[in-house]
Amino acid sequence: MLVSAKEMMKKAKDGKYAAGQFNINNLEWTKAVLLTAEECKSPVILGVSEGAGKYMAGYGTVVGMVNGMLKELKISVPVALHLDHGSYNGALACIEAGFSSVMYDGSHEPIEQNVANTTRLVEICAKKGLSLEAEVGSIGGEEDGVVGMGECADPDECKRIADLGVTMLAAGIGNIHGKYPDNWPGLSFETLQAVKDKVGDDMPLVLHGGTGIPDDMIKKAISLGVAKINVNTECQWAFQKATREYIEAGKDLSGKGFDPRKLLAPGFEAIKATVRGKMELFGSVGKS
Ligand code: 13P
């Protein structure tokens, strides 16, 4: 059964590790993440962007697929199904469809609008026992057409949003989705510390853009209160590389021709290896 991310976040904060959010894009992705979480005895958050939700034939399809896998694959670790960077209406649609957790990303709205929408969602999620992630200071890079600037969040604005009663808070600390540019100055731990000082020790912080952040920075971020780390691009790279190598080796071009079960198997294994590596780095292995 899907669970909200509330307990996961509390345990991760107390235990000084982070739960991984791995974005899913299709059946193979979802199965790879769930099986790896089970093998690692790790809690896990499945992230679904609005674009990925549309691609997978709608939120209802995603809920059906994930619930089906939890049962058929006998997944016993805690799993949250979470909307990633949702709009207000997207969050409502996911709640309606049966997600156990949503992110409302109001970081590109004026702060008053972000506060108003987050306030409404706090109420709705509280009634249904769901977890809610909010964002302040947009994350750089491009996600479903939304381009952030890699801002550092204003700690006072973080406090305003955190005090509304959200479960977890994504604060921009110079992080970027996708590949980091060569001249990237690194995460702003100064900002992270300032945000933590304002929102208090109990608020789990979320680090987006988990691809390509050096391991020592990940560990330092966790030590400063990050309890959830999002990874998407690295799984995409791993999937793409493994699939390309398989095709280039000509293995799928003989015999019966296109067989998705064969063609997608190397990518599936590559995602599993990527997810396992991240769970080890985040310290969530054995924490289910
Ligand atoms: P990456 O694509 O950089 O791993 O970031 C994922 C993310 O933050 C999703 O919200």
CSV table of C-alpha atoms and ligand atoms in Angstrom, one decimal:
chain,number,residue,atom,x,y,z
A,1,MET,CA,0.0,0.0,0.0
A,2,LEU,CA,1.2,3.5,-0.8
A,3,VAL,CA,2.2,5.6,2.2
A,4,SER,CA,2.6,9.3,2.6
A,5,ALA,CA,6.2,10.6,3.0
A,6,LYS,CA,5.6,12.0,6.5
A,7,GLU,CA,7.0,9.1,8.5
A,8,MET,CA,9.8,8.5,6.0
A,9,MET,CA,10.9,12.2,6.4
A,10,LYS,CA,10.8,12.1,10.1
A,11,LYS,CA,12.9,8.9,10.3
A,12,ALA,CA,15.4,10.2,7.7
A,13,LYS,CA,15.9,13.4,9.6
A,14,ASP,CA,16.3,11.6,12.9
A,15,GLY,CA,18.6,9.0,11.4
A,16,LYS,CA,20.6,11.5,9.4
A,17,TYR,CA,20.1,10.0,6.0
A,18,ALA,CA,17.9,10.9,3.0
A,19,ALA,CA,15.1,9.1,1.2
A,20,GLY,CA,15.6,9.1,-2.5
A,21,GLN,CA,13.0,10.3,-4.9
A,22,PHE,CA,13.4,8.6,-8.3
A,23,ASN,CA,11.3,9.9,-11.1
A,24,ILE,CA,9.5,7.3,-13.2
A,25,ASN,CA,8.7,7.5,-16.9
A,26,ASN,CA,7.3,4.1,-17.8
A,27,LEU,CA,6.7,0.6,-16.6
A,28,GLU,CA,10.4,-0.5,-16.7
A,29,TRP,CA,11.5,2.5,-14.8
A,30,THR,CA,8.9,2.0,-12.1
A,31,LYS,CA,9.6,-1.7,-11.7
A,32,ALA,CA,13.4,-1.1,-11.6
A,33,VAL,CA,13.0,1.4,-8.8
A,34,LEU,CA,10.6,-0.6,-6.7
A,35,LEU,CA,12.6,-3.8,-7.0
A,36,THR,CA,15.8,-2.0,-6.0
A,37,ALA,CA,14.1,-0.4,-3.0
A,38,GLU,CA,12.9,-3.8,-1.9
A,39,GLU,CA,16.3,-5.4,-2.4
A,40,CYS,CA,18.0,-2.6,-0.5
A,41,LYS,CA,15.3,-2.5,2.2
A,42,SER,CA,15.1,1.2,1.6
A,43,PRO,CA,12.1,3.5,1.7
A,44,VAL,CA,11.5,5.2,-1.7
A,45,ILE,CA,9.6,8.0,-3.3
A,46,LEU,CA,8.4,7.6,-6.9
A,47,GLY,CA,8.4,11.0,-8.5
A,48,VAL,CA,6.0,11.8,-11.4
A,49,SER,CA,6.3,15.1,-13.2
A,50,GLU,CA,3.1,16.4,-14.9
A,51,GLY,CA,4.7,15.7,-18.3
A,52,ALA,CA,5.6,12.1,-17.3
A,53,GLY,CA,2.0,11.7,-15.9
A,54,LYS,CA,0.6,12.7,-19.3
A,55,TYR,CA,3.1,10.4,-21.1
A,56,MET,CA,2.0,7.4,-19.0
A,57,ALA,CA,-1.6,8.0,-20.0
A,58,GLY,CA,-2.7,10.0,-17.0
A,59,TYR,CA,-2.4,10.0,-13.2
A,60,GLY,CA,-5.1,7.3,-12.8
A,61,THR,CA,-3.0,5.0,-15.0
A,62,VAL,CA,0.1,5.7,-12.9
A,63,VAL,CA,-1.7,5.0,-9.6
A,64,GLY,CA,-3.1,1.7,-11.1
A,65,MET,CA,0.3,0.6,-12.4
A,66,VAL,CA,2.1,1.4,-9.1
A,67,ASN,CA,-0.5,-0.2,-6.9
A,68,GLY,CA,-0.5,-3.2,-9.1
A,69,MET,CA,3.2,-3.6,-8.8
A,70,LEU,CA,3.3,-3.1,-5.1
A,71,LYS,CA,0.9,-6.1,-4.8
A,72,GLU,CA,2.3,-8.4,-7.6
A,73,LEU,CA,6.0,-7.8,-6.7
A,74,LYS,CA,5.2,-8.1,-3.0
A,75,ILE,CA,6.9,-4.8,-2.2
A,76,SER,CA,7.1,-4.5,1.6
A,77,VAL,CA,9.2,-1.3,2.0
A,78,PRO,CA,7.5,2.1,2.4
A,79,VAL,CA,6.6,3.6,-1.0
A,80,ALA,CA,5.2,7.1,-1.6
A,81,LEU,CA,3.8,8.1,-5.0
A,82,HIS,CA,4.6,11.8,-5.3
A,83,LEU,CA,3.8,14.5,-7.9
A,84,ASP,CA,7.0,16.4,-8.8
A,85,HIS,CA,6.9,20.1,-9.4
A,86,GLY,CA,3.1,20.2,-9.7
A,87,SER,CA,0.9,23.1,-10.5
A,88,TYR,CA,-2.0,23.8,-8.1
A,89,ASN,CA,-4.5,22.1,-10.4
A,90,GLY,CA,-2.0,19.2,-11.1
A,91,ALA,CA,-1.7,18.7,-7.3
A,92,LEU,CA,-5.5,18.5,-7.0
A,93,ALA,CA,-5.7,16.0,-9.9
A,94,CYS,CA,-3.1,13.8,-8.3
A,95,ILE,CA,-4.8,13.9,-4.9
A,96,GLU,CA,-8.1,12.9,-6.7
A,97,ALA,CA,-6.3,10.1,-8.6
A,98,GLY,CA,-4.8,8.5,-5.5
A,99,PHE,CA,-1.3,9.8,-5.1
A,100,SER,CA,0.0,9.6,-1.6
A,101,SER,CA,2.1,12.7,-1.7
A,102,VAL,CA,2.3,15.9,-3.9
A,103,MET,CA,4.6,18.8,-4.5
A,104,TYR,CA,3.2,22.1,-5.2
A,105,ASP,CA,5.8,24.3,-6.9
A,106,GLY,CA,4.8,27.9,-6.5
A,107,SER,CA,8.4,29.1,-6.6
A,108,HIS,CA,7.8,30.9,-9.9
A,109,GLU,CA,4.7,32.7,-8.6
A,110,PRO,CA,4.9,35.8,-6.4
A,111,ILE,CA,5.4,34.8,-2.8
A,112,GLU,CA,1.8,35.8,-1.8
A,113,GLN,CA,0.4,33.5,-4.5
A,114,ASN,CA,2.7,30.7,-3.4
A,115,VAL,CA,1.6,31.2,0.2
A,116,ALA,CA,-2.1,31.2,-0.8
A,117,ASN,CA,-2.0,28.1,-2.9
A,118,THR,CA,0.3,26.2,-0.4
A,119,THR,CA,-2.1,27.1,2.4
A,120,ARG,CA,-5.1,25.6,0.6
A,121,LEU,CA,-3.1,22.4,-0.2
A,122,VAL,CA,-1.9,22.1,3.4
A,123,GLU,CA,-5.6,21.9,4.4
A,124,ILE,CA,-6.5,19.4,1.7
A,125,CYS,CA,-3.5,17.1,2.3
A,126,ALA,CA,-4.0,17.2,6.1
A,127,LYS,CA,-7.6,16.0,5.7
A,128,LYS,CA,-6.5,13.1,3.5
A,129,GLY,CA,-3.3,12.2,5.4
A,130,LEU,CA,-1.1,13.0,2.4
A,131,SER,CA,2.4,14.6,2.5
A,132,LEU,CA,3.0,18.0,0.8
A,133,GLU,CA,6.2,19.4,-0.5
A,134,ALA,CA,6.5,23.2,-1.2
A,135,GLU,CA,9.2,25.1,-3.0
A,136,VAL,CA,10.9,28.4,-2.5
A,137,GLY,CA,13.6,29.8,-4.8
A,138,SER,CA,13.3,28.0,-8.1
A,139,ILE,CA,15.7,25.2,-9.0
A,140,GLY,CA,17.8,25.8,-12.1
A,141,GLY,CA,17.6,23.9,-15.4
A,142,GLU,CA,14.6,23.0,-17.4
A,143,GLU,CA,11.8,20.7,-16.1
A,144,ASP,CA,8.8,20.2,-18.3
A,145,GLY,CA,9.3,23.6,-20.0
A,146,VAL,CA,9.7,25.5,-16.7
A,147,VAL,CA,13.2,27.0,-16.6
A,148,GLY,CA,14.5,28.0,-13.2
A,149,MET,CA,17.5,30.2,-12.6
A,150,GLY,CA,19.3,28.1,-9.9
A,151,GLU,CA,18.4,30.7,-7.3
A,152,CYS,CA,19.2,30.7,-3.7
A,153,ALA,CA,16.0,30.9,-1.7
A,154,ASP,CA,15.2,33.7,0.7
A,155,PRO,CA,15.4,32.2,4.2
A,156,ASP,CA,12.5,34.5,5.4
A,157,GLU,CA,10.3,33.3,2.6
A,158,CYS,CA,11.2,29.7,3.4
A,159,LYS,CA,10.1,30.3,7.0
A,160,ARG,CA,6.7,31.7,5.8
A,161,ILE,CA,6.1,28.6,3.6
A,162,ALA,CA,7.4,26.1,6.2
A,163,ASP,CA,5.2,27.6,8.9
A,164,LEU,CA,2.1,26.9,6.8
A,165,GLY,CA,2.5,23.3,7.9
A,166,VAL,CA,4.0,21.6,4.8
A,167,THR,CA,5.7,18.2,5.3
A,168,MET,CA,8.9,19.1,3.5
A,169,LEU,CA,10.5,22.1,1.9
A,170,ALA,CA,12.5,22.4,-1.3
A,171,ALA,CA,14.7,25.5,-1.0
A,172,GLY,CA,16.9,26.5,-3.9
A,173,ILE,CA,20.6,26.5,-2.9
A,174,GLY,CA,22.1,26.8,-6.3
A,175,ASN,CA,21.1,23.4,-7.4
A,176,ILE,CA,20.1,22.7,-11.0
A,177,HIS,CA,18.1,20.0,-12.8
A,178,GLY,CA,20.2,17.9,-15.2
A,179,LYS,CA,23.8,18.5,-16.1
A,180,TYR,CA,25.7,21.0,-14.0
A,181,PRO,CA,27.7,23.5,-16.0
A,182,ASP,CA,31.5,23.3,-15.8
A,183,ASN,CA,31.7,26.6,-14.0
A,184,TRP,CA,29.0,25.7,-11.4
A,185,PRO,CA,30.1,27.1,-8.1
A,186,GLY,CA,28.6,24.2,-6.0
A,187,LEU,CA,25.8,24.1,-3.5
A,188,SER,CA,25.4,27.1,-1.3
A,189,PHE,CA,25.8,25.7,2.2
A,190,GLU,CA,25.6,29.2,3.5
A,191,THR,CA,22.0,29.4,2.2
A,192,LEU,CA,21.2,25.9,3.4
A,193,GLN,CA,22.4,26.8,6.9
A,194,ALA,CA,20.5,30.1,6.9
A,195,VAL,CA,17.3,28.3,5.7
A,196,LYS,CA,17.7,25.7,8.4
A,197,ASP,CA,18.2,28.3,11.1
A,198,LYS,CA,15.0,30.0,10.1
A,199,VAL,CA,12.7,27.0,9.5
A,200,GLY,CA,14.0,25.0,12.5
A,201,ASP,CA,15.6,21.7,12.9
A,202,ASP,CA,12.4,19.6,12.5
A,203,MET,CA,11.6,20.7,8.9
A,204,PRO,CA,12.9,18.1,6.4
A,205,LEU,CA,14.6,19.9,3.5
A,206,VAL,CA,14.5,18.6,-0.1
A,207,LEU,CA,17.4,18.7,-2.5
A,208,HIS,CA,16.4,18.7,-6.2
A,209,GLY,CA,18.8,18.1,-9.0
A,210,GLY,CA,20.5,15.1,-7.4
A,211,THR,CA,22.3,14.2,-10.6
A,212,GLY,CA,25.9,15.1,-10.7
A,213,ILE,CA,26.3,16.6,-7.3
A,214,PRO,CA,29.6,15.5,-5.9
A,215,ASP,CA,29.3,12.8,-3.1
A,216,ASP,CA,30.9,15.0,-0.4
A,217,MET,CA,28.4,17.8,-1.1
A,218,ILE,CA,25.5,15.3,-0.9
A,219,LYS,CA,26.7,14.1,2.5
A,220,LYS,CA,27.2,17.6,3.8
A,221,ALA,CA,23.7,18.6,2.7
A,222,ILE,CA,22.3,15.6,4.5
A,223,SER,CA,24.2,16.6,7.7
A,224,LEU,CA,22.6,20.0,7.4
A,225,GLY,CA,19.0,18.8,7.3
A,226,VAL,CA,18.3,17.5,3.8
A,227,ALA,CA,16.1,14.4,4.2
A,228,LYS,CA,14.9,13.9,0.6
A,229,ILE,CA,17.0,13.9,-2.6
A,230,ASN,CA,15.5,13.9,-6.1
A,231,VAL,CA,17.2,12.0,-9.0
A,232,ASN,CA,15.9,11.9,-12.5
A,233,THR,CA,18.5,12.7,-15.2
A,234,GLU,CA,21.1,10.1,-14.0
A,235,CYS,CA,18.6,7.3,-14.5
A,236,GLN,CA,17.7,8.6,-18.0
A,237,TRP,CA,21.4,8.7,-18.9
A,238,ALA,CA,21.9,5.2,-17.6
A,239,PHE,CA,18.9,3.9,-19.5
A,240,GLN,CA,19.9,5.6,-22.7
A,241,LYS,CA,23.5,4.4,-22.6
A,242,ALA,CA,22.6,0.8,-21.9
A,243,THR,CA,20.0,0.7,-24.6
A,244,ARG,CA,22.3,2.3,-27.2
A,245,GLU,CA,25.0,-0.1,-26.4
A,246,TYR,CA,22.6,-3.0,-26.8
A,247,ILE,CA,21.4,-1.8,-30.2
A,248,GLU,CA,24.9,-0.9,-31.4
A,249,ALA,CA,26.0,-4.5,-30.6
A,250,GLY,CA,23.4,-5.6,-33.1
A,251,LYS,CA,21.9,-8.0,-30.6
A,252,ASP,CA,18.3,-7.0,-31.2
A,253,LEU,CA,18.6,-6.8,-34.9
A,254,SER,CA,18.7,-10.5,-35.6
A,255,GLY,CA,16.1,-13.2,-35.2
A,256,LYS,CA,12.6,-12.2,-34.3
A,257,GLY,CA,13.5,-8.5,-34.4
A,258,PHE,CA,12.1,-6.0,-32.0
A,259,ASP,CA,11.3,-7.5,-28.6
A,260,PRO,CA,10.8,-4.9,-25.9
A,261,ARG,CA,11.5,-7.5,-23.2
A,262,LYS,CA,15.0,-7.9,-24.6
A,263,LEU,CA,15.6,-4.4,-25.9
A,264,LEU,CA,14.7,-2.7,-22.6
A,265,ALA,CA,16.4,-5.2,-20.3
A,266,PRO,CA,19.8,-3.6,-20.3
A,267,GLY,CA,18.3,-0.2,-19.5
A,268,PHE,CA,16.2,-1.7,-16.7
A,269,GLU,CA,19.4,-3.2,-15.1
A,270,ALA,CA,21.2,0.1,-15.6
A,271,ILE,CA,18.5,2.0,-13.7
A,272,LYS,CA,18.6,-0.6,-10.9
A,273,ALA,CA,22.4,-0.1,-10.6
A,274,THR,CA,22.0,3.7,-10.5
A,275,VAL,CA,19.2,3.6,-7.9
A,276,ARG,CA,21.2,1.2,-5.7
A,277,GLY,CA,24.2,3.5,-5.9
A,278,LYS,CA,22.2,6.5,-4.9
A,279,MET,CA,20.5,4.7,-2.0
A,280,GLU,CA,23.9,3.7,-0.7
A,281,LEU,CA,25.2,7.3,-1.0
A,282,PHE,CA,22.0,8.7,0.7
A,283,GLY,CA,22.3,6.2,3.5
A,284,SER,CA,18.8,4.8,3.2
A,285,VAL,CA,19.8,1.2,2.7
A,286,GLY,CA,18.4,-1.0,5.4
A,287,LYS,CA,16.2,1.8,6.7
A,288,SER,CA,12.8,0.5,5.6
B,1,13P,P1,18.0,15.6,-11.8
B,1,13P,O1,17.2,15.4,-13.1
B,1,13P,O2,19.0,16.6,-11.9
B,1,13P,O3,18.4,14.4,-11.2
B,1,13P,O4,16.9,16.3,-10.8
B,1,13P,C1,15.7,15.6,-10.6
B,1,13P,C2,14.8,16.5,-9.8
B,1,13P,O5,15.1,17.3,-9.0
B,1,13P,C3,13.3,16.2,-10.0
B,1,13P,O6,12.5,17.1,-9.3
